[in-house]
Amino acid sequence: MKLPVSTEWLLHCATTLAQLGPGATASAAQLAQYHGLPQAYLAKQLQTLVKSGVLAATTGPRGGFRLARPASEITLLHIVEAVDGASAPYECREIRQQGRGALPAEECRRPCILAEKMRSANEAWRRSLAGTSLADILDALPPSAHARTRQRMTDTT
Amino acid sequence: MKLPVSTEWLLHCATTLAQLGPGATASAAQLAQYHGLPQAYLAKQLQTLVKSGVLAATTGPRGGFRLARPASEITLLHIVEAVDGASAPYECREIRQQGRGALPAEECRRPCILAEKMRSANEAWRRSLAGTSLADILDALPPSAHARTRQRMTDTT
C-alpha cells in the first residue's frame, strides 16, 4: 500500500502557496525550481489539485496557481485524496458468499464484519488527515519561514 | 493506495481457522474449497501468514494450517501487515532540503511536519486494526456460525 511519490510534492507545493499570502500566485516553473522537481510532470500534478478544487489556476502573463480557498479550509485529506483518489484501500468482494462456506443472501444484508473493521481503520486514517489544515501546518513552521519562502519564490536571479 | 486482493482471502481464512477450535488444522485445499478461491495461489499466500507467525503449518497426513497462537492474540493488523508489509504508505524524500527553497541541514534535525502528520494518520490506521482481534471477530458472528463452519470445513462429500 503506497501513496504516489507526487503526494509529497503536492503537500509541499500547497504549503508553499499557502505561505505566499492571499491572491499571490506561482507558476509551475517557480514551484518546480523552488522544490527541485521536474517541471513538466509537476505541472500535470498541479492540475489534479485544480480539478479537485484545492488550487485555482489563472492564465495570463502573471498567471499561475494559488489556493482556491483559505488555508484553514484545505486539509491534508483534500490534497492526499486529490492525488490518490478517495477509494478505500480494502476491497470486499463478498468472499463470504462464495465456495462451500457460502452464506445465504439473507445473512449478508449487513456488511461483512471484516469489511466493517477495515472501513473503520480507513476512516481513522481519513479523520486524522482531515484534522490538519494547511493553516495548522503554517502555524507549526518557524516564524521566519514565510518571509524566506516568499523571498526565494520571487527571486529570479 | 490499494491493499492486495489476497488481504480479504487471508482475513477470512484466519477467521475460519479460528472457528475450528484449538489444535484443529485445515489444508490449503480445504480452505480454498470452503472460500471458493484458487488453491495454488491461496497456498502461497497462507505461507506468508506462516512466515509472519500468524499461522503454524504442520506436515503429515493430518497436516495443515492452524492459528499459531490464541485468536485473542492475533489482530487484524498482524494479518494485514503479513500480506502487505509494514512499511508506511507515505514516503518522505526530504523535498524540503532540495531546490531553491532548500532548508539548511541544521533546520532539518526534526522530521518534516508534513511527514509527521502523514505518520500520525498511518498510526491511527494501525491502531484501529490492532484494536480488533480474531476473537473479537468471532464474538461478532452469529452463535450458529462456528458449528456451521466446522461442519462445512470437514464435510468431504
PDB file of C-alpha atoms in Angstrom:
ATOM      1  CA  MET A   1       0.000   0.000   0.000  1.00  0.00           C
ATOM      2  CA  LYS A   2       1.820   3.064  -1.271  1.00  0.00           C
ATOM      3  CA  LEU A   3       0.899   6.659  -1.936  1.00  0.00           C
ATOM      4  CA  PRO A   4       2.294   8.142  -5.158  1.00  0.00           C
ATOM      5  CA  VAL A   5       5.639   9.945  -4.843  1.00  0.00           C
ATOM      6  CA  SER A   6       3.852  13.077  -6.025  1.00  0.00           C
ATOM      7  CA  THR A   7       1.907  13.166  -2.745  1.00  0.00           C
ATOM      8  CA  GLU A   8       4.962  14.697  -1.091  1.00  0.00           C
ATOM      9  CA  TRP A   9       5.378  17.137  -3.982  1.00  0.00           C
ATOM     10  CA  LEU A  10       1.838  18.437  -3.762  1.00  0.00           C
ATOM     11  CA  LEU A  11       1.742  18.665   0.017  1.00  0.00           C
ATOM     12  CA  HIS A  12       4.853  20.841  -0.174  1.00  0.00           C
ATOM     13  CA  CYS A  13       3.619  22.901  -3.141  1.00  0.00           C
ATOM     14  CA  ALA A  14       0.323  23.622  -1.390  1.00  0.00           C
ATOM     15  CA  THR A  15       2.200  24.588   1.782  1.00  0.00           C
ATOM     16  CA  THR A  16       4.434  26.899  -0.242  1.00  0.00           C
ATOM     17  CA  LEU A  17       1.452  28.534  -1.968  1.00  0.00           C
ATOM     18  CA  ALA A  18      -0.210  28.982   1.424  1.00  0.00           C
ATOM     19  CA  GLN A  19       2.845  30.948   2.551  1.00  0.00           C
ATOM     20  CA  LEU A  20       2.669  33.431  -0.325  1.00  0.00           C
ATOM     21  CA  GLY A  21      -0.320  35.277   1.065  1.00  0.00           C
ATOM     22  CA  PRO A  22      -3.809  35.945  -0.316  1.00  0.00           C
ATOM     23  CA  GLY A  23      -4.077  36.347  -4.081  1.00  0.00           C
ATOM     24  CA  ALA A  24      -0.402  35.682  -4.828  1.00  0.00           C
ATOM     25  CA  THR A  25       0.252  33.075  -7.493  1.00  0.00           C
ATOM     26  CA  ALA A  26       3.214  30.947  -8.521  1.00  0.00           C
ATOM     27  CA  SER A  27       3.839  29.210 -11.824  1.00  0.00           C
ATOM     28  CA  ALA A  28       4.654  25.526 -12.225  1.00  0.00           C
ATOM     29  CA  ALA A  29       8.169  26.640 -13.218  1.00  0.00           C
ATOM     30  CA  GLN A  30       8.613  28.613  -9.992  1.00  0.00           C
ATOM     31  CA  LEU A  31       7.295  25.777  -7.846  1.00  0.00           C
ATOM     32  CA  ALA A  32       9.463  23.218  -9.662  1.00  0.00           C
ATOM     33  CA  GLN A  33      12.575  25.349  -9.220  1.00  0.00           C
ATOM     34  CA  TYR A  34      11.803  26.082  -5.588  1.00  0.00           C
ATOM     35  CA  HIS A  35      11.319  22.395  -4.752  1.00  0.00           C
ATOM     36  CA  GLY A  36      13.881  20.921  -7.175  1.00  0.00           C
ATOM     37  CA  LEU A  37      11.244  18.910  -9.080  1.00  0.00           C
ATOM     38  CA  PRO A  38      10.727  18.064 -12.784  1.00  0.00           C
ATOM     39  CA  GLN A  39       8.598  20.897 -14.141  1.00  0.00           C
ATOM     40  CA  ALA A  40       6.539  19.122 -16.809  1.00  0.00           C
ATOM     41  CA  TYR A  41       5.420  16.330 -14.515  1.00  0.00           C
ATOM     42  CA  LEU A  42       4.813  18.697 -11.621  1.00  0.00           C
ATOM     43  CA  ALA A  43       2.610  20.869 -13.875  1.00  0.00           C
ATOM     44  CA  LYS A  44       0.409  17.854 -14.609  1.00  0.00           C
ATOM     45  CA  GLN A  45       0.176  17.007 -10.928  1.00  0.00           C
ATOM     46  CA  LEU A  46      -0.762  20.582 -10.035  1.00  0.00           C
ATOM     47  CA  GLN A  47      -3.661  20.274 -12.466  1.00  0.00           C
ATOM     48  CA  THR A  48      -5.067  17.410 -10.366  1.00  0.00           C
ATOM     49  CA  LEU A  49      -5.223  19.833  -7.430  1.00  0.00           C
ATOM     50  CA  VAL A  50      -7.036  22.327  -9.648  1.00  0.00           C
ATOM     51  CA  LYS A  51      -9.542  19.682 -10.751  1.00  0.00           C
ATOM     52  CA  SER A  52     -10.259  18.757  -7.168  1.00  0.00           C
ATOM     53  CA  GLY A  53     -10.790  22.388  -6.158  1.00  0.00           C
ATOM     54  CA  VAL A  54      -7.750  22.737  -3.891  1.00  0.00           C
ATOM     55  CA  LEU A  55      -5.920  25.125  -6.228  1.00  0.00           C
ATOM     56  CA  ALA A  56      -7.126  27.672  -8.732  1.00  0.00           C
ATOM     57  CA  ALA A  57      -5.197  28.325 -11.938  1.00  0.00           C
ATOM     58  CA  THR A  58      -5.138  31.749 -13.524  1.00  0.00           C
ATOM     59  CA  THR A  59      -3.871  32.465 -17.011  1.00  0.00           C
ATOM     60  CA  GLY A  60      -2.050  35.457 -18.483  1.00  0.00           C
ATOM     61  CA  PRO A  61       1.436  36.892 -18.008  1.00  0.00           C
ATOM     62  CA  ARG A  62       1.070  36.965 -14.210  1.00  0.00           C
ATOM     63  CA  GLY A  63      -0.923  33.753 -14.129  1.00  0.00           C
ATOM     64  CA  GLY A  64      -0.180  30.716 -12.062  1.00  0.00           C
ATOM     65  CA  PHE A  65      -1.500  28.658  -9.200  1.00  0.00           C
ATOM     66  CA  ARG A  66      -2.934  29.818  -5.909  1.00  0.00           C
ATOM     67  CA  LEU A  67      -5.014  28.222  -3.165  1.00  0.00           C
ATOM     68  CA  ALA A  68      -8.650  28.026  -4.198  1.00  0.00           C
ATOM     69  CA  ARG A  69      -9.805  28.811  -0.658  1.00  0.00           C
ATOM     70  CA  PRO A  70      -8.306  29.862   2.686  1.00  0.00           C
ATOM     71  CA  ALA A  71      -5.514  27.666   4.071  1.00  0.00           C
ATOM     72  CA  SER A  72      -7.704  26.900   7.090  1.00  0.00           C
ATOM     73  CA  GLU A  73     -10.223  25.216   4.759  1.00  0.00           C
ATOM     74  CA  ILE A  74      -7.770  22.943   2.954  1.00  0.00           C
ATOM     75  CA  THR A  75      -6.868  19.789   4.857  1.00  0.00           C
ATOM     76  CA  LEU A  76      -4.185  17.213   4.195  1.00  0.00           C
ATOM     77  CA  LEU A  77      -7.020  14.817   3.293  1.00  0.00           C
ATOM     78  CA  HIS A  78      -8.142  17.125   0.465  1.00  0.00           C
ATOM     79  CA  ILE A  79      -4.645  17.055  -1.010  1.00  0.00           C
ATOM     80  CA  VAL A  80      -3.968  13.338  -0.493  1.00  0.00           C
ATOM     81  CA  GLU A  81      -7.328  12.356  -1.994  1.00  0.00           C
ATOM     82  CA  ALA A  82      -6.773  14.715  -4.931  1.00  0.00           C
ATOM     83  CA  VAL A  83      -3.538  12.864  -5.696  1.00  0.00           C
ATOM     84  CA  ASP A  84      -4.540   9.312  -4.882  1.00  0.00           C
ATOM     85  CA  GLY A  85      -8.309   9.241  -5.211  1.00  0.00           C
ATOM     86  CA  ALA A  86     -10.809   8.628  -2.454  1.00  0.00           C
ATOM     87  CA  SER A  87     -11.391   4.915  -2.889  1.00  0.00           C
ATOM     88  CA  ALA A  88     -10.760   2.757   0.183  1.00  0.00           C
ATOM     89  CA  PRO A  89      -7.625   0.556   0.178  1.00  0.00           C
ATOM     90  CA  TYR A  90      -9.524  -2.610   1.169  1.00  0.00           C
ATOM     91  CA  GLU A  91     -11.931  -4.113  -1.273  1.00  0.00           C
ATOM     92  CA  CYS A  92     -14.584  -6.557  -0.033  1.00  0.00           C
ATOM     93  CA  ARG A  93     -15.516  -8.950  -2.824  1.00  0.00           C
ATOM     94  CA  GLU A  94     -18.009 -10.830  -0.672  1.00  0.00           C
ATOM     95  CA  ILE A  95     -15.925 -13.947  -0.223  1.00  0.00           C
ATOM     96  CA  ARG A  96     -18.439 -14.942   2.431  1.00  0.00           C
ATOM     97  CA  GLN A  97     -20.965 -15.617  -0.338  1.00  0.00           C
ATOM     98  CA  GLN A  98     -18.786 -17.953  -2.396  1.00  0.00           C
ATOM     99  CA  GLY A  99     -17.434 -21.517  -2.148  1.00  0.00           C
ATOM    100  CA  ARG A 100     -18.563 -24.350   0.068  1.00  0.00           C
ATOM    101  CA  GLY A 101     -18.905 -21.996   3.035  1.00  0.00           C
ATOM    102  CA  ALA A 102     -21.160 -19.546   1.161  1.00  0.00           C
ATOM    103  CA  LEU A 103     -23.656 -17.822   3.419  1.00  0.00           C
ATOM    104  CA  PRO A 104     -27.223 -17.369   2.186  1.00  0.00           C
ATOM    105  CA  ALA A 105     -28.004 -13.861   0.891  1.00  0.00           C
ATOM    106  CA  GLU A 106     -30.398 -13.173   3.774  1.00  0.00           C
ATOM    107  CA  GLU A 107     -27.495 -13.448   6.224  1.00  0.00           C
ATOM    108  CA  CYS A 108     -25.488 -10.932   4.181  1.00  0.00           C
ATOM    109  CA  ARG A 109     -27.733  -7.903   4.330  1.00  0.00           C
ATOM    110  CA  ARG A 110     -25.293  -6.178   6.675  1.00  0.00           C
ATOM    111  CA  PRO A 111     -21.695  -5.635   5.565  1.00  0.00           C
ATOM    112  CA  CYS A 112     -19.182  -8.327   6.439  1.00  0.00           C
ATOM    113  CA  ILE A 113     -17.695  -7.662   9.894  1.00  0.00           C
ATOM    114  CA  LEU A 114     -14.173  -7.853   8.435  1.00  0.00           C
ATOM    115  CA  ALA A 115     -15.037  -5.243   5.789  1.00  0.00           C
ATOM    116  CA  GLU A 116     -16.564  -3.099   8.534  1.00  0.00           C
ATOM    117  CA  LYS A 117     -13.378  -3.199  10.607  1.00  0.00           C
ATOM    118  CA  MET A 118     -11.251  -2.396   7.563  1.00  0.00           C
ATOM    119  CA  ARG A 119     -13.559   0.516   6.791  1.00  0.00           C
ATOM    120  CA  SER A 120     -13.231   1.807  10.358  1.00  0.00           C
ATOM    121  CA  ALA A 121      -9.445   1.781  10.061  1.00  0.00           C
ATOM    122  CA  ASN A 122      -9.640   3.745   6.826  1.00  0.00           C
ATOM    123  CA  GLU A 123     -11.966   6.235   8.475  1.00  0.00           C
ATOM    124  CA  ALA A 124      -9.458   6.647  11.333  1.00  0.00           C
ATOM    125  CA  TRP A 125      -6.791   7.466   8.727  1.00  0.00           C
ATOM    126  CA  ARG A 126      -9.045   9.912   6.901  1.00  0.00           C
ATOM    127  CA  ARG A 127     -10.124  11.590  10.152  1.00  0.00           C
ATOM    128  CA  SER A 128      -6.512  12.071  11.136  1.00  0.00           C
ATOM    129  CA  LEU A 129      -5.653  13.742   7.809  1.00  0.00           C
ATOM    130  CA  ALA A 130      -8.854  15.798   7.846  1.00  0.00           C
ATOM    131  CA  GLY A 131      -7.846  17.114  11.278  1.00  0.00           C
ATOM    132  CA  THR A 132      -4.869  19.052   9.918  1.00  0.00           C
ATOM    133  CA  SER A 133      -5.283  22.065   7.642  1.00  0.00           C
ATOM    134  CA  LEU A 134      -2.619  23.958   5.727  1.00  0.00           C
ATOM    135  CA  ALA A 135      -3.115  26.746   8.269  1.00  0.00           C
ATOM    136  CA  ASP A 136      -2.114  24.279  11.019  1.00  0.00           C
ATOM    137  CA  ILE A 137       0.989  23.351   9.027  1.00  0.00           C
ATOM    138  CA  LEU A 138       1.934  27.017   8.620  1.00  0.00           C
ATOM    139  CA  ASP A 139       1.459  27.578  12.354  1.00  0.00           C
ATOM    140  CA  ALA A 140       3.939  24.772  13.041  1.00  0.00           C
ATOM    141  CA  LEU A 141       6.699  26.316  10.897  1.00  0.00           C
ATOM    142  CA  PRO A 142       9.307  28.685  12.357  1.00  0.00           C
ATOM    143  CA  PRO A 143       8.150  32.338  12.273  1.00  0.00           C
ATOM    144  CA  SER A 144      10.887  33.237   9.776  1.00  0.00           C
ATOM    145  CA  ALA A 145       9.793  30.578   7.268  1.00  0.00           C
ATOM    146  CA  HIS A 146       7.086  32.568   5.497  1.00  0.00           C
ATOM    147  CA  ALA A 147       9.243  35.588   4.633  1.00  0.00           C
ATOM    148  CA  ARG A 148      12.053  33.340   3.435  1.00  0.00           C
ATOM    149  CA  THR A 149       9.688  31.301   1.259  1.00  0.00           C
ATOM    150  CA  ARG A 150       8.256  34.453  -0.322  1.00  0.00           C
ATOM    151  CA  GLN A 151      11.684  35.865  -0.976  1.00  0.00           C
ATOM    152  CA  ARG A 152      13.054  32.694  -2.541  1.00  0.00           C
ATOM    153  CA  MET A 153       9.944  32.080  -4.610  1.00  0.00           C
ATOM    154  CA  THR A 154      10.039  35.528  -6.167  1.00  0.00           C
ATOM    155  CA  ASP A 155      13.819  35.836  -6.511  1.00  0.00           C
ATOM    156  CA  THR A 156      14.531  35.293 -10.195  1.00  0.00           C
ATOM    157  CA  THR A 157      18.266  35.925 -10.165  1.00  0.00           C
TER     158      THR A 157
ATOM    159  CA  MET B   1      -3.397   3.159  -2.352  1.00  0.00           C
ATOM    160  CA  LYS B   2      -4.658  -0.410  -2.546  1.00  0.00           C
ATOM    161  CA  LEU B   3      -4.285  -3.492  -0.402  1.00  0.00           C
ATOM    162  CA  PRO B   4      -3.740  -6.764  -2.295  1.00  0.00           C
ATOM    163  CA  VAL B   5      -6.880  -8.732  -3.144  1.00  0.00           C
ATOM    164  CA  SER B   6      -5.454 -11.558  -1.031  1.00  0.00           C
ATOM    165  CA  THR B   7      -5.942  -9.420   2.088  1.00  0.00           C
ATOM    166  CA  GLU B   8      -9.603 -10.394   2.043  1.00  0.00           C
ATOM    167  CA  TRP B   9      -8.701 -14.036   1.448  1.00  0.00           C
ATOM    168  CA  LEU B  10      -6.386 -14.231   4.424  1.00  0.00           C
ATOM    169  CA  LEU B  11      -8.619 -12.328   6.799  1.00  0.00           C
ATOM    170  CA  HIS B  12     -11.363 -14.840   6.007  1.00  0.00           C
ATOM    171  CA  CYS B  13      -9.068 -17.881   6.147  1.00  0.00           C
ATOM    172  CA  ALA B  14      -7.730 -16.811   9.556  1.00  0.00           C
ATOM    173  CA  THR B  15     -11.285 -16.258  10.794  1.00  0.00           C
ATOM    174  CA  THR B  16     -12.278 -19.697   9.540  1.00  0.00           C
ATOM    175  CA  LEU B  17      -9.290 -21.350  11.238  1.00  0.00           C
ATOM    176  CA  ALA B  18     -10.148 -19.520  14.453  1.00  0.00           C
ATOM    177  CA  GLN B  19     -13.588 -21.132  14.340  1.00  0.00           C
ATOM    178  CA  LEU B  20     -12.242 -24.686  14.139  1.00  0.00           C
ATOM    179  CA  GLY B  21     -11.166 -24.805  17.751  1.00  0.00           C
ATOM    180  CA  PRO B  22      -7.799 -25.384  19.430  1.00  0.00           C
ATOM    181  CA  GLY B  23      -5.410 -27.698  17.617  1.00  0.00           C
ATOM    182  CA  ALA B  24      -7.638 -28.329  14.604  1.00  0.00           C
ATOM    183  CA  THR B  25      -5.992 -27.811  11.233  1.00  0.00           C
ATOM    184  CA  ALA B  26      -7.193 -27.269   7.685  1.00  0.00           C
ATOM    185  CA  SER B  27      -5.326 -27.810   4.439  1.00  0.00           C
ATOM    186  CA  ALA B  28      -4.945 -25.212   1.692  1.00  0.00           C
ATOM    187  CA  ALA B  29      -7.286 -27.387  -0.396  1.00  0.00           C
ATOM    188  CA  GLN B  30      -9.979 -27.308   2.291  1.00  0.00           C
ATOM    189  CA  LEU B  31      -9.668 -23.559   2.783  1.00  0.00           C
ATOM    190  CA  ALA B  32      -9.701 -22.931  -0.988  1.00  0.00           C
ATOM    191  CA  GLN B  33     -12.812 -25.058  -1.433  1.00  0.00           C
ATOM    192  CA  TYR B  34     -14.568 -23.513   1.541  1.00  0.00           C
ATOM    193  CA  HIS B  35     -13.926 -19.956   0.306  1.00  0.00           C
ATOM    194  CA  GLY B  36     -14.128 -20.618  -3.457  1.00  0.00           C
ATOM    195  CA  LEU B  37     -10.540 -19.485  -4.063  1.00  0.00           C
ATOM    196  CA  PRO B  38      -7.726 -20.718  -6.367  1.00  0.00           C
ATOM    197  CA  GLN B  39      -5.858 -23.331  -4.328  1.00  0.00           C
ATOM    198  CA  ALA B  40      -2.291 -22.914  -5.608  1.00  0.00           C
ATOM    199  CA  TYR B  41      -2.238 -19.173  -5.140  1.00  0.00           C
ATOM    200  CA  LEU B  42      -4.004 -19.379  -1.786  1.00  0.00           C
ATOM    201  CA  ALA B  43      -1.405 -21.926  -0.572  1.00  0.00           C
ATOM    202  CA  LYS B  44       1.357 -19.409  -1.329  1.00  0.00           C
ATOM    203  CA  GLN B  45      -0.490 -16.665   0.484  1.00  0.00           C
ATOM    204  CA  LEU B  46      -1.056 -18.876   3.532  1.00  0.00           C
ATOM    205  CA  GLN B  47       2.711 -19.354   3.707  1.00  0.00           C
ATOM    206  CA  THR B  48       3.121 -15.604   4.185  1.00  0.00           C
ATOM    207  CA  LEU B  49       0.968 -15.915   7.315  1.00  0.00           C
ATOM    208  CA  VAL B  50       3.176 -18.773   8.494  1.00  0.00           C
ATOM    209  CA  LYS B  51       6.329 -16.725   7.917  1.00  0.00           C
ATOM    210  CA  SER B  52       4.917 -13.850   9.913  1.00  0.00           C
ATOM    211  CA  GLY B  53       3.955 -16.122  12.814  1.00  0.00           C
ATOM    212  CA  VAL B  54       0.174 -15.789  12.484  1.00  0.00           C
ATOM    213  CA  LEU B  55      -0.323 -19.395  11.338  1.00  0.00           C
ATOM    214  CA  ALA B  56       1.581 -22.593  12.022  1.00  0.00           C
ATOM    215  CA  ALA B  57       1.894 -25.269   9.343  1.00  0.00           C
ATOM    216  CA  THR B  58       2.062 -28.933  10.255  1.00  0.00           C
ATOM    217  CA  THR B  59       3.020 -31.692   7.863  1.00  0.00           C
ATOM    218  CA  GLY B  60       1.876 -35.309   7.558  1.00  0.00           C
ATOM    219  CA  PRO B  61      -1.413 -36.937   6.527  1.00  0.00           C
ATOM    220  CA  ARG B  62      -3.412 -34.829   9.002  1.00  0.00           C
ATOM    221  CA  GLY B  63      -1.243 -31.760   8.474  1.00  0.00           C
ATOM    222  CA  GLY B  64      -2.412 -28.318   7.551  1.00  0.00           C
ATOM    223  CA  PHE B  65      -2.690 -24.820   8.866  1.00  0.00           C
ATOM    224  CA  ARG B  66      -3.797 -23.650  12.286  1.00  0.00           C
ATOM    225  CA  LEU B  67      -3.519 -20.429  14.271  1.00  0.00           C
ATOM    226  CA  ALA B  68      -0.038 -20.079  15.758  1.00  0.00           C
ATOM    227  CA  ARG B  69      -1.456 -18.517  18.936  1.00  0.00           C
ATOM    228  CA  PRO B  70      -4.847 -17.858  20.542  1.00  0.00           C
ATOM    229  CA  ALA B  71      -7.370 -15.888  18.468  1.00  0.00           C
ATOM    230  CA  SER B  72      -7.326 -13.158  21.111  1.00  0.00           C
ATOM    231  CA  GLU B  73      -3.642 -12.551  20.363  1.00  0.00           C
ATOM    232  CA  ILE B  74      -3.969 -12.204  16.587  1.00  0.00           C
ATOM    233  CA  THR B  75      -5.147  -8.799  15.416  1.00  0.00           C
ATOM    234  CA  LEU B  76      -6.271  -7.617  12.004  1.00  0.00           C
ATOM    235  CA  LEU B  77      -3.049  -5.596  11.866  1.00  0.00           C
ATOM    236  CA  HIS B  78      -0.963  -8.778  12.176  1.00  0.00           C
ATOM    237  CA  ILE B  79      -2.753 -10.248   9.169  1.00  0.00           C
ATOM    238  CA  VAL B  80      -2.804  -7.098   7.025  1.00  0.00           C
ATOM    239  CA  GLU B  81       0.890  -6.436   7.641  1.00  0.00           C
ATOM    240  CA  ALA B  82       1.731 -10.061   6.898  1.00  0.00           C
ATOM    241  CA  VAL B  83       0.082  -9.655   3.489  1.00  0.00           C
ATOM    242  CA  ASP B  84       1.107  -6.133   2.608  1.00  0.00           C
ATOM    243  CA  GLY B  85       4.244  -5.464   4.648  1.00  0.00           C
ATOM    244  CA  ALA B  86       4.635  -2.944   7.437  1.00  0.00           C
ATOM    245  CA  SER B  87       6.124  -0.044   5.502  1.00  0.00           C
ATOM    246  CA  ALA B  88       4.233   3.253   5.718  1.00  0.00           C
ATOM    247  CA  PRO B  89       2.283   4.392   2.635  1.00  0.00           C
ATOM    248  CA  TYR B  90       3.803   7.893   2.625  1.00  0.00           C
ATOM    249  CA  GLU B  91       7.450   8.270   1.835  1.00  0.00           C
ATOM    250  CA  CYS B  92       9.249  11.490   2.809  1.00  0.00           C
ATOM    251  CA  ARG B  93      12.137  12.109   0.427  1.00  0.00           C
ATOM    252  CA  GLU B  94      13.151  15.335   2.158  1.00  0.00           C
ATOM    253  CA  ILE B  95      11.929  17.670  -0.558  1.00  0.00           C
ATOM    254  CA  ARG B  96      12.467  20.457   1.959  1.00  0.00           C
ATOM    255  CA  GLN B  97      16.225  20.027   1.503  1.00  0.00           C
ATOM    256  CA  GLN B  98      16.267  20.328  -2.275  1.00  0.00           C
ATOM    257  CA  GLY B  99      15.821  23.052  -4.911  1.00  0.00           C
ATOM    258  CA  ARG B 100      15.947  26.819  -4.498  1.00  0.00           C
ATOM    259  CA  GLY B 101      13.923  26.587  -1.282  1.00  0.00           C
ATOM    260  CA  ALA B 102      16.290  24.051   0.334  1.00  0.00           C
ATOM    261  CA  LEU B 103      16.483  24.411   4.102  1.00  0.00           C
ATOM    262  CA  PRO B 104      19.888  24.109   5.775  1.00  0.00           C
ATOM    263  CA  ALA B 105      20.553  20.741   7.424  1.00  0.00           C
ATOM    264  CA  GLU B 106      20.524  22.274  10.910  1.00  0.00           C
ATOM    265  CA  GLU B 107      16.844  23.197  10.428  1.00  0.00           C
ATOM    266  CA  CYS B 108      16.005  19.624   9.421  1.00  0.00           C
ATOM    267  CA  ARG B 109      17.016  17.714  12.528  1.00  0.00           C
ATOM    268  CA  ARG B 110      13.383  17.102  13.348  1.00  0.00           C
ATOM    269  CA  PRO B 111      11.166  15.303  10.833  1.00  0.00           C
ATOM    270  CA  CYS B 112       9.251  17.441   8.345  1.00  0.00           C
ATOM    271  CA  ILE B 113       5.889  18.479   9.830  1.00  0.00           C
ATOM    272  CA  LEU B 114       4.091  17.096   6.764  1.00  0.00           C
ATOM    273  CA  ALA B 115       5.818  13.722   7.174  1.00  0.00           C
ATOM    274  CA  GLU B 116       4.888  13.803  10.876  1.00  0.00           C
ATOM    275  CA  LYS B 117       1.220  14.337  10.087  1.00  0.00           C
ATOM    276  CA  MET B 118       1.242  11.578   7.482  1.00  0.00           C
ATOM    277  CA  ARG B 119       2.889   9.283  10.023  1.00  0.00           C
ATOM    278  CA  SER B 120       0.205  10.126  12.604  1.00  0.00           C
ATOM    279  CA  ALA B 121      -2.524   9.191  10.138  1.00  0.00           C
ATOM    280  CA  ASN B 122      -0.835   5.868   9.444  1.00  0.00           C
ATOM    281  CA  GLU B 123      -0.558   5.240  13.175  1.00  0.00           C
ATOM    282  CA  ALA B 124      -4.291   5.931  13.546  1.00  0.00           C
ATOM    283  CA  TRP B 125      -4.956   3.296  10.866  1.00  0.00           C
ATOM    284  CA  ARG B 126      -2.618   0.792  12.517  1.00  0.00           C
ATOM    285  CA  ARG B 127      -4.104   1.426  15.972  1.00  0.00           C
ATOM    286  CA  SER B 128      -7.576   0.818  14.637  1.00  0.00           C
ATOM    287  CA  LEU B 129      -6.583  -2.530  13.088  1.00  0.00           C
ATOM    288  CA  ALA B 130      -4.578  -3.510  16.169  1.00  0.00           C
ATOM    289  CA  GLY B 131      -7.687  -2.911  18.270  1.00  0.00           C
ATOM    290  CA  THR B 132      -9.569  -5.841  16.750  1.00  0.00           C
ATOM    291  CA  SER B 133      -8.513  -9.442  17.336  1.00  0.00           C
ATOM    292  CA  LEU B 134      -9.811 -12.578  15.645  1.00  0.00           C
ATOM    293  CA  ALA B 135     -11.541 -13.335  18.945  1.00  0.00           C
ATOM    294  CA  ASP B 136     -13.448 -10.042  18.594  1.00  0.00           C
ATOM    295  CA  ILE B 137     -14.452 -11.015  15.049  1.00  0.00           C
ATOM    296  CA  LEU B 138     -15.701 -14.418  16.258  1.00  0.00           C
ATOM    297  CA  ASP B 139     -17.700 -12.726  19.011  1.00  0.00           C
ATOM    298  CA  ALA B 140     -19.448 -10.604  16.383  1.00  0.00           C
ATOM    299  CA  LEU B 141     -20.604 -13.604  14.316  1.00  0.00           C
ATOM    300  CA  PRO B 142     -23.985 -15.276  14.898  1.00  0.00           C
ATOM    301  CA  PRO B 143     -23.797 -18.051  17.536  1.00  0.00           C
ATOM    302  CA  SER B 144     -24.598 -20.704  14.934  1.00  0.00           C
ATOM    303  CA  ALA B 145     -21.707 -19.698  12.675  1.00  0.00           C
ATOM    304  CA  HIS B 146     -18.971 -21.721  14.369  1.00  0.00           C
ATOM    305  CA  ALA B 147     -20.732 -25.070  14.215  1.00  0.00           C
ATOM    306  CA  ARG B 148     -21.712 -24.494  10.603  1.00  0.00           C
ATOM    307  CA  THR B 149     -18.142 -23.555   9.642  1.00  0.00           C
ATOM    308  CA  ARG B 150     -16.754 -26.673  11.317  1.00  0.00           C
ATOM    309  CA  GLN B 151     -19.300 -28.899   9.648  1.00  0.00           C
ATOM    310  CA  ARG B 152     -18.752 -27.478   6.179  1.00  0.00           C
ATOM    311  CA  MET B 153     -14.973 -27.457   6.512  1.00  0.00           C
ATOM    312  CA  THR B 154     -14.818 -31.128   7.443  1.00  0.00           C
ATOM    313  CA  ASP B 155     -17.616 -32.337   5.159  1.00  0.00           C
ATOM    314  CA  THR B 156     -15.826 -34.091   2.309  1.00  0.00           C
ATOM    315  CA  THR B 157     -18.828 -35.373   0.412  1.00  0.00           C
TER     316      THR B 157
END
